């Protein structure tokens, strides 16, 4: 099953690992697992991302120390002797500044679980039936007979439950639960990880959630929920841009809602859009239209575009899907 990856592994001695920018629990978790695998196989390996570890996974021991931030002066001399392993994305555009090394390394290989993108030129192993890339990397570790330490298992379990919605999303399978069991056997503590991910927010984040719900509007006969957070809303709440985790999921609690959309505006004018679906609408295909990606039920993208324009275009796509 993983023969192409094993061949890639055999062809090189030194590796750089990276993921999409900004990173998330699954990107970080799969990086940590692959770092352990490569080092267990006697390879030289290091993680280099475009931006720092997100706060919601900073509770994991050793993560901050293991993740380097791309700096051409610091790491530029390493590139020509390394192969690049990209985790949790199949599109180099989503790598951020570190993408400049893609064409300079000896070889590039991806391991991903998102819906395939027709325009992606990167090659590797993609299993779009997997709940997460952490699930895939745990399976690779097991196939090689490699046991993970407690910190790495914690990172892997964190990525697994984050991308599977704590085992509630459609791609959750027996493979997902088997991977979770292995992570627990290696030392991951489910209750501790749940508290860190779901009960570790801030008061400004709650105020931001309040503002998002105050801006909530319905479309398509109340089948579409749309929330907009402008840059001023973050300032008003005293919240950071990253403190929007799970807000997009809230409207799906209503039985009428088929799709929930959250649009966030940075002070720079860049727009981030997150979409969630109960299954009738393939939001990954909609995200692809805007240069993004994801899964059938969870996807997103970012663009420099006026909010009013992006709202108009997204609603056209979603409403057309609902009419199918």
PDB file of C-alpha atoms in Angstrom:
ATOM      1  CA  UNK A   1       0.000   0.000   0.000  1.00  0.00           C
ATOM      2  CA  UNK A   2       2.798   2.397   0.867  1.00  0.00           C
ATOM      3  CA  UNK A   3       5.329   1.083  -1.656  1.00  0.00           C
ATOM      4  CA  UNK A   4       5.745   4.430  -3.430  1.00  0.00           C
ATOM      5  CA  UNK A   5       6.571   6.110  -0.125  1.00  0.00           C
ATOM      6  CA  UNK A   6       8.995   3.389   0.899  1.00  0.00           C
ATOM      7  CA  UNK A   7      10.799   3.753  -2.435  1.00  0.00           C
ATOM      8  CA  UNK A   8      11.024   7.508  -1.869  1.00  0.00           C
ATOM      9  CA  UNK A   9      12.415   6.811   1.595  1.00  0.00           C
ATOM     10  CA  UNK A  10      15.079   4.480   0.217  1.00  0.00           C
ATOM     11  CA  UNK A  11      16.262   7.004  -2.371  1.00  0.00           C
ATOM     12  CA  UNK A  12      17.353   9.661   0.133  1.00  0.00           C
ATOM     13  CA  UNK A  13      19.266  10.139   3.370  1.00  0.00           C
ATOM     14  CA  UNK A  14      18.128  13.630   4.412  1.00  0.00           C
ATOM     15  CA  UNK A  15      14.601  15.011   4.517  1.00  0.00           C
ATOM     16  CA  UNK A  16      12.753  18.247   5.148  1.00  0.00           C
ATOM     17  CA  UNK A  17       9.149  17.904   6.325  1.00  0.00           C
ATOM     18  CA  UNK A  18       6.569  20.637   5.860  1.00  0.00           C
ATOM     19  CA  UNK A  19       2.818  21.235   5.733  1.00  0.00           C
ATOM     20  CA  UNK A  20       0.282  23.828   4.632  1.00  0.00           C
ATOM     21  CA  UNK A  21       0.398  27.404   5.910  1.00  0.00           C
ATOM     22  CA  UNK A  22      -0.981  28.141   8.391  1.00  0.00           C
ATOM     23  CA  UNK A  23      -0.541  24.713   9.897  1.00  0.00           C
ATOM     24  CA  UNK A  24      -3.191  22.918  11.959  1.00  0.00           C
ATOM     25  CA  UNK A  25      -3.370  19.940  14.351  1.00  0.00           C
ATOM     26  CA  UNK A  26      -3.396  17.356  11.555  1.00  0.00           C
ATOM     27  CA  UNK A  27      -0.525  18.983   9.685  1.00  0.00           C
ATOM     28  CA  UNK A  28       1.570  19.166  12.864  1.00  0.00           C
ATOM     29  CA  UNK A  29       0.533  15.716  14.063  1.00  0.00           C
ATOM     30  CA  UNK A  30       1.452  14.015  10.796  1.00  0.00           C
ATOM     31  CA  UNK A  31       4.754  15.895  10.675  1.00  0.00           C
ATOM     32  CA  UNK A  32       5.656  14.690  14.166  1.00  0.00           C
ATOM     33  CA  UNK A  33       4.814  11.082  13.279  1.00  0.00           C
ATOM     34  CA  UNK A  34       6.862  11.182  10.079  1.00  0.00           C
ATOM     35  CA  UNK A  35       9.775  12.794  11.905  1.00  0.00           C
ATOM     36  CA  UNK A  36       9.827   9.833  14.300  1.00  0.00           C
ATOM     37  CA  UNK A  37       9.518   7.337  11.452  1.00  0.00           C
ATOM     38  CA  UNK A  38      12.375   8.846   9.447  1.00  0.00           C
ATOM     39  CA  UNK A  39      14.684   9.056  12.436  1.00  0.00           C
ATOM     40  CA  UNK A  40      13.818   5.479  13.420  1.00  0.00           C
ATOM     41  CA  UNK A  41      14.894   4.456   9.910  1.00  0.00           C
ATOM     42  CA  UNK A  42      18.255   6.156  10.408  1.00  0.00           C
ATOM     43  CA  UNK A  43      17.445   9.183   8.245  1.00  0.00           C
ATOM     44  CA  UNK A  44      18.289  12.805   8.890  1.00  0.00           C
ATOM     45  CA  UNK A  45      15.080  14.812   9.141  1.00  0.00           C
ATOM     46  CA  UNK A  46      13.769  18.148  10.324  1.00  0.00           C
ATOM     47  CA  UNK A  47      10.464  19.998  10.194  1.00  0.00           C
ATOM     48  CA  UNK A  48      10.470  23.416   8.526  1.00  0.00           C
ATOM     49  CA  UNK A  49       7.155  25.269   8.232  1.00  0.00           C
ATOM     50  CA  UNK A  50       6.270  28.704   6.939  1.00  0.00           C
ATOM     51  CA  UNK A  51       4.837  29.938  10.243  1.00  0.00           C
ATOM     52  CA  UNK A  52       4.960  29.076  13.962  1.00  0.00           C
ATOM     53  CA  UNK A  53       3.089  26.227  15.607  1.00  0.00           C
ATOM     54  CA  UNK A  54      -0.577  27.226  16.126  1.00  0.00           C
ATOM     55  CA  UNK A  55      -1.564  27.928  19.711  1.00  0.00           C
ATOM     56  CA  UNK A  56      -4.133  25.148  19.848  1.00  0.00           C
ATOM     57  CA  UNK A  57      -1.407  22.497  19.586  1.00  0.00           C
ATOM     58  CA  UNK A  58       1.286  24.262  21.592  1.00  0.00           C
ATOM     59  CA  UNK A  59       0.339  22.132  24.626  1.00  0.00           C
ATOM     60  CA  UNK A  60       2.094  19.136  23.067  1.00  0.00           C
ATOM     61  CA  UNK A  61       5.543  18.586  24.543  1.00  0.00           C
ATOM     62  CA  UNK A  62       8.520  19.081  22.202  1.00  0.00           C
ATOM     63  CA  UNK A  63       6.452  20.439  19.306  1.00  0.00           C
ATOM     64  CA  UNK A  64       7.826  23.962  19.568  1.00  0.00           C
ATOM     65  CA  UNK A  65      11.378  22.623  19.683  1.00  0.00           C
ATOM     66  CA  UNK A  66      10.910  20.325  16.679  1.00  0.00           C
ATOM     67  CA  UNK A  67       9.266  22.794  14.293  1.00  0.00           C
ATOM     68  CA  UNK A  68      11.613  25.225  12.580  1.00  0.00           C
ATOM     69  CA  UNK A  69      10.356  28.330  10.758  1.00  0.00           C
ATOM     70  CA  UNK A  70      11.550  28.863   7.187  1.00  0.00           C
ATOM     71  CA  UNK A  71      14.513  31.217   6.992  1.00  0.00           C
ATOM     72  CA  UNK A  72      16.522  31.223   3.785  1.00  0.00           C
ATOM     73  CA  UNK A  73      19.706  32.348   5.537  1.00  0.00           C
ATOM     74  CA  UNK A  74      19.388  29.673   8.193  1.00  0.00           C
ATOM     75  CA  UNK A  75      18.256  26.706   6.098  1.00  0.00           C
ATOM     76  CA  UNK A  76      19.128  27.654   2.513  1.00  0.00           C
ATOM     77  CA  UNK A  77      22.357  25.654   2.440  1.00  0.00           C
ATOM     78  CA  UNK A  78      20.517  22.431   3.416  1.00  0.00           C
ATOM     79  CA  UNK A  79      18.077  22.350   0.532  1.00  0.00           C
ATOM     80  CA  UNK A  80      20.221  20.869  -2.229  1.00  0.00           C
ATOM     81  CA  UNK A  81      21.051  17.783  -0.160  1.00  0.00           C
ATOM     82  CA  UNK A  82      17.497  17.017   0.996  1.00  0.00           C
ATOM     83  CA  UNK A  83      14.267  15.518  -0.249  1.00  0.00           C
ATOM     84  CA  UNK A  84      11.025  17.291   0.666  1.00  0.00           C
ATOM     85  CA  UNK A  85       8.093  15.470   2.261  1.00  0.00           C
ATOM     86  CA  UNK A  86       4.886  17.526   2.183  1.00  0.00           C
ATOM     87  CA  UNK A  87       2.139  16.500   4.583  1.00  0.00           C
ATOM     88  CA  UNK A  88      -1.599  17.231   4.625  1.00  0.00           C
ATOM     89  CA  UNK A  89      -1.754  19.120   1.326  1.00  0.00           C
ATOM     90  CA  UNK A  90      -1.201  18.313  -2.328  1.00  0.00           C
ATOM     91  CA  UNK A  91      -0.887  21.891  -3.554  1.00  0.00           C
ATOM     92  CA  UNK A  92       2.366  23.847  -3.271  1.00  0.00           C
ATOM     93  CA  UNK A  93       0.517  27.177  -3.254  1.00  0.00           C
ATOM     94  CA  UNK A  94      -0.762  26.324   0.234  1.00  0.00           C
ATOM     95  CA  UNK A  95       2.744  25.881   1.658  1.00  0.00           C
ATOM     96  CA  UNK A  96       3.365  29.591   2.152  1.00  0.00           C
ATOM     97  CA  UNK A  97       6.914  31.000   1.828  1.00  0.00           C
ATOM     98  CA  UNK A  98       8.552  27.580   2.223  1.00  0.00           C
ATOM     99  CA  UNK A  99       7.217  26.631  -1.214  1.00  0.00           C
ATOM    100  CA  UNK A 100      10.267  28.278  -2.775  1.00  0.00           C
ATOM    101  CA  UNK A 101      12.278  25.149  -1.934  1.00  0.00           C
ATOM    102  CA  UNK A 102      10.003  22.774  -3.889  1.00  0.00           C
ATOM    103  CA  UNK A 103      12.012  23.124  -7.093  1.00  0.00           C
ATOM    104  CA  UNK A 104      15.379  23.194  -5.323  1.00  0.00           C
ATOM    105  CA  UNK A 105      15.309  19.928  -3.365  1.00  0.00           C
ATOM    106  CA  UNK A 106      16.332  16.540  -4.769  1.00  0.00           C
ATOM    107  CA  UNK A 107      12.754  15.228  -4.876  1.00  0.00           C
ATOM    108  CA  UNK A 108       9.313  16.110  -3.542  1.00  0.00           C
ATOM    109  CA  UNK A 109       6.709  13.660  -2.238  1.00  0.00           C
ATOM    110  CA  UNK A 110       3.283  14.287  -0.686  1.00  0.00           C
ATOM    111  CA  UNK A 111       1.213  12.358   1.851  1.00  0.00           C
ATOM    112  CA  UNK A 112      -2.331  13.688   2.007  1.00  0.00           C
ATOM    113  CA  UNK A 113      -5.972  12.782   2.615  1.00  0.00           C
ATOM    114  CA  UNK A 114      -7.815  15.687   0.978  1.00  0.00           C
ATOM    115  CA  UNK A 115      -9.894  15.455  -2.165  1.00  0.00           C
ATOM    116  CA  UNK A 116      -7.571  15.321  -5.214  1.00  0.00           C
ATOM    117  CA  UNK A 117      -6.997  18.625  -6.986  1.00  0.00           C
ATOM    118  CA  UNK A 118      -6.958  18.344 -10.778  1.00  0.00           C
ATOM    119  CA  UNK A 119      -4.411  21.155 -11.124  1.00  0.00           C
ATOM    120  CA  UNK A 120      -1.898  19.860  -8.579  1.00  0.00           C
ATOM    121  CA  UNK A 121       1.499  18.891 -10.003  1.00  0.00           C
ATOM    122  CA  UNK A 122       2.854  17.278  -6.831  1.00  0.00           C
ATOM    123  CA  UNK A 123       3.025  13.488  -6.652  1.00  0.00           C
ATOM    124  CA  UNK A 124       2.988  11.027  -3.789  1.00  0.00           C
ATOM    125  CA  UNK A 125       0.500   9.056  -1.703  1.00  0.00           C
ATOM    126  CA  UNK A 126      -3.045  10.375  -1.362  1.00  0.00           C
ATOM    127  CA  UNK A 127      -5.844   8.479   0.380  1.00  0.00           C
ATOM    128  CA  UNK A 128      -8.952  10.653   0.263  1.00  0.00           C
ATOM    129  CA  UNK A 129     -10.903   8.009   2.203  1.00  0.00           C
ATOM    130  CA  UNK A 130      -8.766   8.572   5.319  1.00  0.00           C
ATOM    131  CA  UNK A 131     -10.094  10.789   8.083  1.00  0.00           C
ATOM    132  CA  UNK A 132      -6.770  12.596   8.440  1.00  0.00           C
ATOM    133  CA  UNK A 133      -3.156  12.556   7.375  1.00  0.00           C
ATOM    134  CA  UNK A 134      -2.323  11.603  10.971  1.00  0.00           C
ATOM    135  CA  UNK A 135      -4.344   8.425  10.412  1.00  0.00           C
ATOM    136  CA  UNK A 136      -2.228   7.615   7.352  1.00  0.00           C
ATOM    137  CA  UNK A 137       1.089   8.272   9.089  1.00  0.00           C
ATOM    138  CA  UNK A 138       0.101   6.144  12.089  1.00  0.00           C
ATOM    139  CA  UNK A 139      -0.678   3.322   9.643  1.00  0.00           C
ATOM    140  CA  UNK A 140       2.765   3.776   8.054  1.00  0.00           C
ATOM    141  CA  UNK A 141       4.432   3.578  11.472  1.00  0.00           C
ATOM    142  CA  UNK A 142       2.523   0.384  12.241  1.00  0.00           C
ATOM    143  CA  UNK A 143       3.417  -1.165   8.883  1.00  0.00           C
ATOM    144  CA  UNK A 144       7.102  -0.564   9.675  1.00  0.00           C
ATOM    145  CA  UNK A 145       6.805  -1.881  13.231  1.00  0.00           C
ATOM    146  CA  UNK A 146       7.766   1.506  14.666  1.00  0.00           C
ATOM    147  CA  UNK A 147       6.402   2.519  18.076  1.00  0.00           C
ATOM    148  CA  UNK A 148       5.923   6.207  18.784  1.00  0.00           C
ATOM    149  CA  UNK A 149       6.863   7.967  22.014  1.00  0.00           C
ATOM    150  CA  UNK A 150       4.166   9.563  24.185  1.00  0.00           C
ATOM    151  CA  UNK A 151       4.651  13.118  22.869  1.00  0.00           C
ATOM    152  CA  UNK A 152       4.465  12.025  19.239  1.00  0.00           C
ATOM    153  CA  UNK A 153       1.431   9.846  19.992  1.00  0.00           C
ATOM    154  CA  UNK A 154      -0.235  12.877  21.586  1.00  0.00           C
ATOM    155  CA  UNK A 155       0.438  14.947  18.463  1.00  0.00           C
ATOM    156  CA  UNK A 156      -0.897  12.141  16.250  1.00  0.00           C
ATOM    157  CA  UNK A 157      -4.086  11.676  18.287  1.00  0.00           C
ATOM    158  CA  UNK A 158      -4.613  15.453  18.327  1.00  0.00           C
ATOM    159  CA  UNK A 159      -4.434  15.563  14.530  1.00  0.00           C
ATOM    160  CA  UNK A 160      -6.677  12.525  14.242  1.00  0.00           C
ATOM    161  CA  UNK A 161      -9.532  13.801  16.423  1.00  0.00           C
ATOM    162  CA  UNK A 162      -9.270  17.333  15.048  1.00  0.00           C
ATOM    163  CA  UNK A 163      -9.790  16.259  11.437  1.00  0.00           C
ATOM    164  CA  UNK A 164     -12.349  13.552  12.246  1.00  0.00           C
ATOM    165  CA  UNK A 165     -14.438  15.866  14.439  1.00  0.00           C
ATOM    166  CA  UNK A 166     -13.809  13.561  17.389  1.00  0.00           C
ATOM    167  CA  UNK A 167     -14.891  10.595  15.243  1.00  0.00           C
ATOM    168  CA  UNK A 168     -18.101  12.218  13.941  1.00  0.00           C
ATOM    169  CA  UNK A 169     -17.231  13.208  10.350  1.00  0.00           C
ATOM    170  CA  UNK A 170     -18.187  11.004   7.369  1.00  0.00           C
ATOM    171  CA  UNK A 171     -14.659   9.716   6.746  1.00  0.00           C
ATOM    172  CA  UNK A 172     -14.441   8.180  10.206  1.00  0.00           C
ATOM    173  CA  UNK A 173     -13.878   4.448   9.727  1.00  0.00           C
ATOM    174  CA  UNK A 174     -12.514   1.391  11.482  1.00  0.00           C
ATOM    175  CA  UNK A 175      -9.075   2.552  10.297  1.00  0.00           C
ATOM    176  CA  UNK A 176      -9.631   5.806  12.202  1.00  0.00           C
ATOM    177  CA  UNK A 177     -10.474   3.992  15.422  1.00  0.00           C
ATOM    178  CA  UNK A 178      -7.582   1.552  14.962  1.00  0.00           C
ATOM    179  CA  UNK A 179      -5.204   4.495  14.579  1.00  0.00           C
ATOM    180  CA  UNK A 180      -6.674   6.110  17.701  1.00  0.00           C
ATOM    181  CA  UNK A 181      -6.220   2.883  19.665  1.00  0.00           C
ATOM    182  CA  UNK A 182      -2.556   2.708  18.655  1.00  0.00           C
ATOM    183  CA  UNK A 183      -1.999   6.329  19.678  1.00  0.00           C
ATOM    184  CA  UNK A 184      -3.577   5.619  23.071  1.00  0.00           C
ATOM    185  CA  UNK A 185      -1.459   2.495  23.492  1.00  0.00           C
ATOM    186  CA  UNK A 186       1.600   4.668  22.816  1.00  0.00           C
ATOM    187  CA  UNK A 187       0.567   7.105  25.559  1.00  0.00           C
ATOM    188  CA  UNK A 188      -1.953   9.624  24.169  1.00  0.00           C
ATOM    189  CA  UNK A 189      -4.516  10.689  26.807  1.00  0.00           C
ATOM    190  CA  UNK A 190      -7.935  11.314  25.160  1.00  0.00           C
ATOM    191  CA  UNK A 191      -9.517  13.314  27.998  1.00  0.00           C
ATOM    192  CA  UNK A 192      -6.481  15.580  28.366  1.00  0.00           C
ATOM    193  CA  UNK A 193      -6.350  16.223  24.620  1.00  0.00           C
ATOM    194  CA  UNK A 194     -10.095  16.931  24.478  1.00  0.00           C
ATOM    195  CA  UNK A 195      -9.784  19.521  27.234  1.00  0.00           C
ATOM    196  CA  UNK A 196      -6.848  21.205  25.505  1.00  0.00           C
ATOM    197  CA  UNK A 197      -8.691  21.396  22.176  1.00  0.00           C
ATOM    198  CA  UNK A 198     -12.276  22.028  23.281  1.00  0.00           C
ATOM    199  CA  UNK A 199     -12.148  23.563  26.767  1.00  0.00           C
ATOM    200  CA  UNK A 200      -9.143  25.832  26.463  1.00  0.00           C
ATOM    201  CA  UNK A 201     -10.566  28.898  24.743  1.00  0.00           C
ATOM    202  CA  UNK A 202     -10.416  32.538  25.890  1.00  0.00           C
ATOM    203  CA  UNK A 203     -13.071  35.083  26.828  1.00  0.00           C
ATOM    204  CA  UNK A 204     -12.221  37.206  23.742  1.00  0.00           C
ATOM    205  CA  UNK A 205     -12.820  34.088  21.618  1.00  0.00           C
ATOM    206  CA  UNK A 206     -16.290  33.754  23.179  1.00  0.00           C
ATOM    207  CA  UNK A 207     -16.999  37.398  22.371  1.00  0.00           C
ATOM    208  CA  UNK A 208     -15.909  36.717  18.795  1.00  0.00           C
ATOM    209  CA  UNK A 209     -18.326  33.792  18.640  1.00  0.00           C
ATOM    210  CA  UNK A 210     -21.061  36.108  19.933  1.00  0.00           C
ATOM    211  CA  UNK A 211     -20.274  38.602  17.173  1.00  0.00           C
ATOM    212  CA  UNK A 212     -20.286  35.905  14.489  1.00  0.00           C
ATOM    213  CA  UNK A 213     -23.743  34.747  15.574  1.00  0.00           C
ATOM    214  CA  UNK A 214     -24.943  38.360  15.685  1.00  0.00           C
ATOM    215  CA  UNK A 215     -23.938  38.610  12.015  1.00  0.00           C
ATOM    216  CA  UNK A 216     -25.624  35.315  11.089  1.00  0.00           C
ATOM    217  CA  UNK A 217     -27.861  35.387   8.006  1.00  0.00           C
ATOM    218  CA  UNK A 218     -29.818  32.667   6.227  1.00  0.00           C
ATOM    219  CA  UNK A 219     -30.115  32.022   2.501  1.00  0.00           C
ATOM    220  CA  UNK A 220     -31.581  29.389   0.202  1.00  0.00           C
ATOM    221  CA  UNK A 221     -34.729  28.852   2.250  1.00  0.00           C
ATOM    222  CA  UNK A 222     -32.714  28.694   5.483  1.00  0.00           C
ATOM    223  CA  UNK A 223     -30.557  25.880   4.117  1.00  0.00           C
ATOM    224  CA  UNK A 224     -27.461  28.112   4.036  1.00  0.00           C
ATOM    225  CA  UNK A 225     -26.024  29.879   7.091  1.00  0.00           C
ATOM    226  CA  UNK A 226     -23.559  32.705   6.482  1.00  0.00           C
ATOM    227  CA  UNK A 227     -21.458  34.466   9.114  1.00  0.00           C
ATOM    228  CA  UNK A 228     -18.998  37.282   8.459  1.00  0.00           C
ATOM    229  CA  UNK A 229     -16.247  38.476  10.781  1.00  0.00           C
ATOM    230  CA  UNK A 230     -14.628  41.690   9.605  1.00  0.00           C
ATOM    231  CA  UNK A 231     -11.260  42.878  10.836  1.00  0.00           C
ATOM    232  CA  UNK A 232     -12.976  45.335  13.180  1.00  0.00           C
ATOM    233  CA  UNK A 233     -14.838  42.494  14.895  1.00  0.00           C
ATOM    234  CA  UNK A 234     -11.548  40.965  15.996  1.00  0.00           C
ATOM    235  CA  UNK A 235     -10.426  44.308  17.400  1.00  0.00           C
ATOM    236  CA  UNK A 236     -13.725  44.824  19.201  1.00  0.00           C
ATOM    237  CA  UNK A 237     -13.548  41.386  20.837  1.00  0.00           C
ATOM    238  CA  UNK A 238      -9.832  41.647  21.568  1.00  0.00           C
ATOM    239  CA  UNK A 239      -9.428  38.284  19.869  1.00  0.00           C
ATOM    240  CA  UNK A 240      -6.732  36.969  17.569  1.00  0.00           C
ATOM    241  CA  UNK A 241      -7.500  35.956  13.999  1.00  0.00           C
ATOM    242  CA  UNK A 242      -6.901  32.273  14.772  1.00  0.00           C
ATOM    243  CA  UNK A 243      -9.489  32.198  17.567  1.00  0.00           C
ATOM    244  CA  UNK A 244     -12.363  31.142  15.325  1.00  0.00           C
ATOM    245  CA  UNK A 245     -12.016  27.382  15.739  1.00  0.00           C
ATOM    246  CA  UNK A 246     -15.394  25.586  15.552  1.00  0.00           C
ATOM    247  CA  UNK A 247     -17.483  28.755  14.982  1.00  0.00           C
ATOM    248  CA  UNK A 248     -18.341  27.601  11.463  1.00  0.00           C
ATOM    249  CA  UNK A 249     -19.812  24.375  12.868  1.00  0.00           C
ATOM    250  CA  UNK A 250     -22.362  26.054  15.147  1.00  0.00           C
ATOM    251  CA  UNK A 251     -25.146  26.663  12.562  1.00  0.00           C
ATOM    252  CA  UNK A 252     -25.109  22.976  11.567  1.00  0.00           C
ATOM    253  CA  UNK A 253     -26.879  22.272  14.870  1.00  0.00           C
ATOM    254  CA  UNK A 254     -30.083  23.523  13.228  1.00  0.00           C
ATOM    255  CA  UNK A 255     -31.896  20.774  11.330  1.00  0.00           C
ATOM    256  CA  UNK A 256     -32.718  23.064   8.397  1.00  0.00           C
ATOM    257  CA  UNK A 257     -29.122  24.094   7.680  1.00  0.00           C
ATOM    258  CA  UNK A 258     -27.269  22.120   4.991  1.00  0.00           C
ATOM    259  CA  UNK A 259     -24.220  24.386   4.612  1.00  0.00           C
ATOM    260  CA  UNK A 260     -22.504  26.762   7.015  1.00  0.00           C
ATOM    261  CA  UNK A 261     -20.111  29.445   5.741  1.00  0.00           C
ATOM    262  CA  UNK A 262     -17.762  31.604   7.795  1.00  0.00           C
ATOM    263  CA  UNK A 263     -15.940  34.473   6.100  1.00  0.00           C
ATOM    264  CA  UNK A 264     -13.111  36.172   7.986  1.00  0.00           C
ATOM    265  CA  UNK A 265     -11.324  39.352   6.998  1.00  0.00           C
ATOM    266  CA  UNK A 266      -7.742  40.143   7.947  1.00  0.00           C
ATOM    267  CA  UNK A 267      -6.576  43.731   8.368  1.00  0.00           C
ATOM    268  CA  UNK A 268      -4.502  43.226   5.205  1.00  0.00           C
ATOM    269  CA  UNK A 269      -7.724  42.672   3.285  1.00  0.00           C
ATOM    270  CA  UNK A 270      -7.125  38.950   2.737  1.00  0.00           C
ATOM    271  CA  UNK A 271     -10.319  36.921   3.036  1.00  0.00           C
ATOM    272  CA  UNK A 272     -10.455  33.451   4.611  1.00  0.00           C
ATOM    273  CA  UNK A 273     -13.523  31.322   3.951  1.00  0.00           C
ATOM    274  CA  UNK A 274     -14.449  28.136   5.830  1.00  0.00           C
ATOM    275  CA  UNK A 275     -17.342  25.931   4.732  1.00  0.00           C
ATOM    276  CA  UNK A 276     -19.063  22.984   6.372  1.00  0.00           C
ATOM    277  CA  UNK A 277     -21.708  20.726   4.852  1.00  0.00           C
ATOM    278  CA  UNK A 278     -23.951  17.931   6.063  1.00  0.00           C
ATOM    279  CA  UNK A 279     -23.144  16.036   2.880  1.00  0.00           C
ATOM    280  CA  UNK A 280     -25.515  17.128   0.138  1.00  0.00           C
ATOM    281  CA  UNK A 281     -23.181  19.917  -0.975  1.00  0.00           C
ATOM    282  CA  UNK A 282     -19.582  19.067  -1.866  1.00  0.00           C
ATOM    283  CA  UNK A 283     -17.850  22.104  -0.399  1.00  0.00           C
ATOM    284  CA  UNK A 284     -14.433  20.806  -1.509  1.00  0.00           C
ATOM    285  CA  UNK A 285     -15.426  21.261  -5.145  1.00  0.00           C
ATOM    286  CA  UNK A 286     -16.630  24.784  -4.386  1.00  0.00           C
ATOM    287  CA  UNK A 287     -13.368  25.582  -2.585  1.00  0.00           C
ATOM    288  CA  UNK A 288     -11.421  24.308  -5.622  1.00  0.00           C
ATOM    289  CA  UNK A 289     -13.115  26.994  -7.720  1.00  0.00           C
ATOM    290  CA  UNK A 290     -11.419  29.594  -5.517  1.00  0.00           C
ATOM    291  CA  UNK A 291      -8.017  27.909  -5.342  1.00  0.00           C
ATOM    292  CA  UNK A 292      -8.680  26.145  -2.042  1.00  0.00           C
ATOM    293  CA  UNK A 293      -9.520  22.604  -1.078  1.00  0.00           C
ATOM    294  CA  UNK A 294     -10.572  20.214   1.646  1.00  0.00           C
ATOM    295  CA  UNK A 295     -13.153  17.494   2.032  1.00  0.00           C
ATOM    296  CA  UNK A 296     -16.708  16.937   0.825  1.00  0.00           C
ATOM    297  CA  UNK A 297     -18.056  18.210   4.145  1.00  0.00           C
ATOM    298  CA  UNK A 298     -15.267  20.568   5.280  1.00  0.00           C
ATOM    299  CA  UNK A 299     -13.261  22.878   3.046  1.00  0.00           C
ATOM    300  CA  UNK A 300     -11.952  26.390   2.669  1.00  0.00           C
ATOM    301  CA  UNK A 301      -9.860  28.886   0.765  1.00  0.00           C
ATOM    302  CA  UNK A 302      -8.311  32.341   1.014  1.00  0.00           C
ATOM    303  CA  UNK A 303      -8.348  35.156  -1.502  1.00  0.00           C
ATOM    304  CA  UNK A 304      -7.750  38.879  -1.766  1.00  0.00           C
ATOM    305  CA  UNK A 305     -11.229  39.952  -2.798  1.00  0.00           C
ATOM    306  CA  UNK A 306     -14.044  42.139  -1.499  1.00  0.00           C
ATOM    307  CA  UNK A 307     -16.336  40.408   0.978  1.00  0.00           C
ATOM    308  CA  UNK A 308     -19.473  41.375  -0.955  1.00  0.00           C
ATOM    309  CA  UNK A 309     -18.065  39.826  -4.125  1.00  0.00           C
ATOM    310  CA  UNK A 310     -17.058  36.563  -2.478  1.00  0.00           C
ATOM    311  CA  UNK A 311     -20.453  36.266  -0.756  1.00  0.00           C
ATOM    312  CA  UNK A 312     -22.257  36.694  -4.073  1.00  0.00           C
ATOM    313  CA  UNK A 313     -20.127  34.067  -5.814  1.00  0.00           C
ATOM    314  CA  UNK A 314     -20.232  31.493  -3.019  1.00  0.00           C
ATOM    315  CA  UNK A 315     -24.002  31.688  -2.680  1.00  0.00           C
ATOM    316  CA  UNK A 316     -24.393  31.043  -6.410  1.00  0.00           C
ATOM    317  CA  UNK A 317     -22.278  27.881  -6.149  1.00  0.00           C
ATOM    318  CA  UNK A 318     -23.934  26.572  -2.984  1.00  0.00           C
ATOM    319  CA  UNK A 319     -27.470  27.242  -4.182  1.00  0.00           C
ATOM    320  CA  UNK A 320     -26.739  25.459  -7.465  1.00  0.00           C
ATOM    321  CA  UNK A 321     -25.568  22.403  -5.526  1.00  0.00           C
ATOM    322  CA  UNK A 322     -28.699  22.435  -3.371  1.00  0.00           C
ATOM    323  CA  UNK A 323     -30.864  22.340  -6.525  1.00  0.00           C
ATOM    324  CA  UNK A 324     -29.209  19.154  -7.792  1.00  0.00           C
TER     325      UNK A 324
END
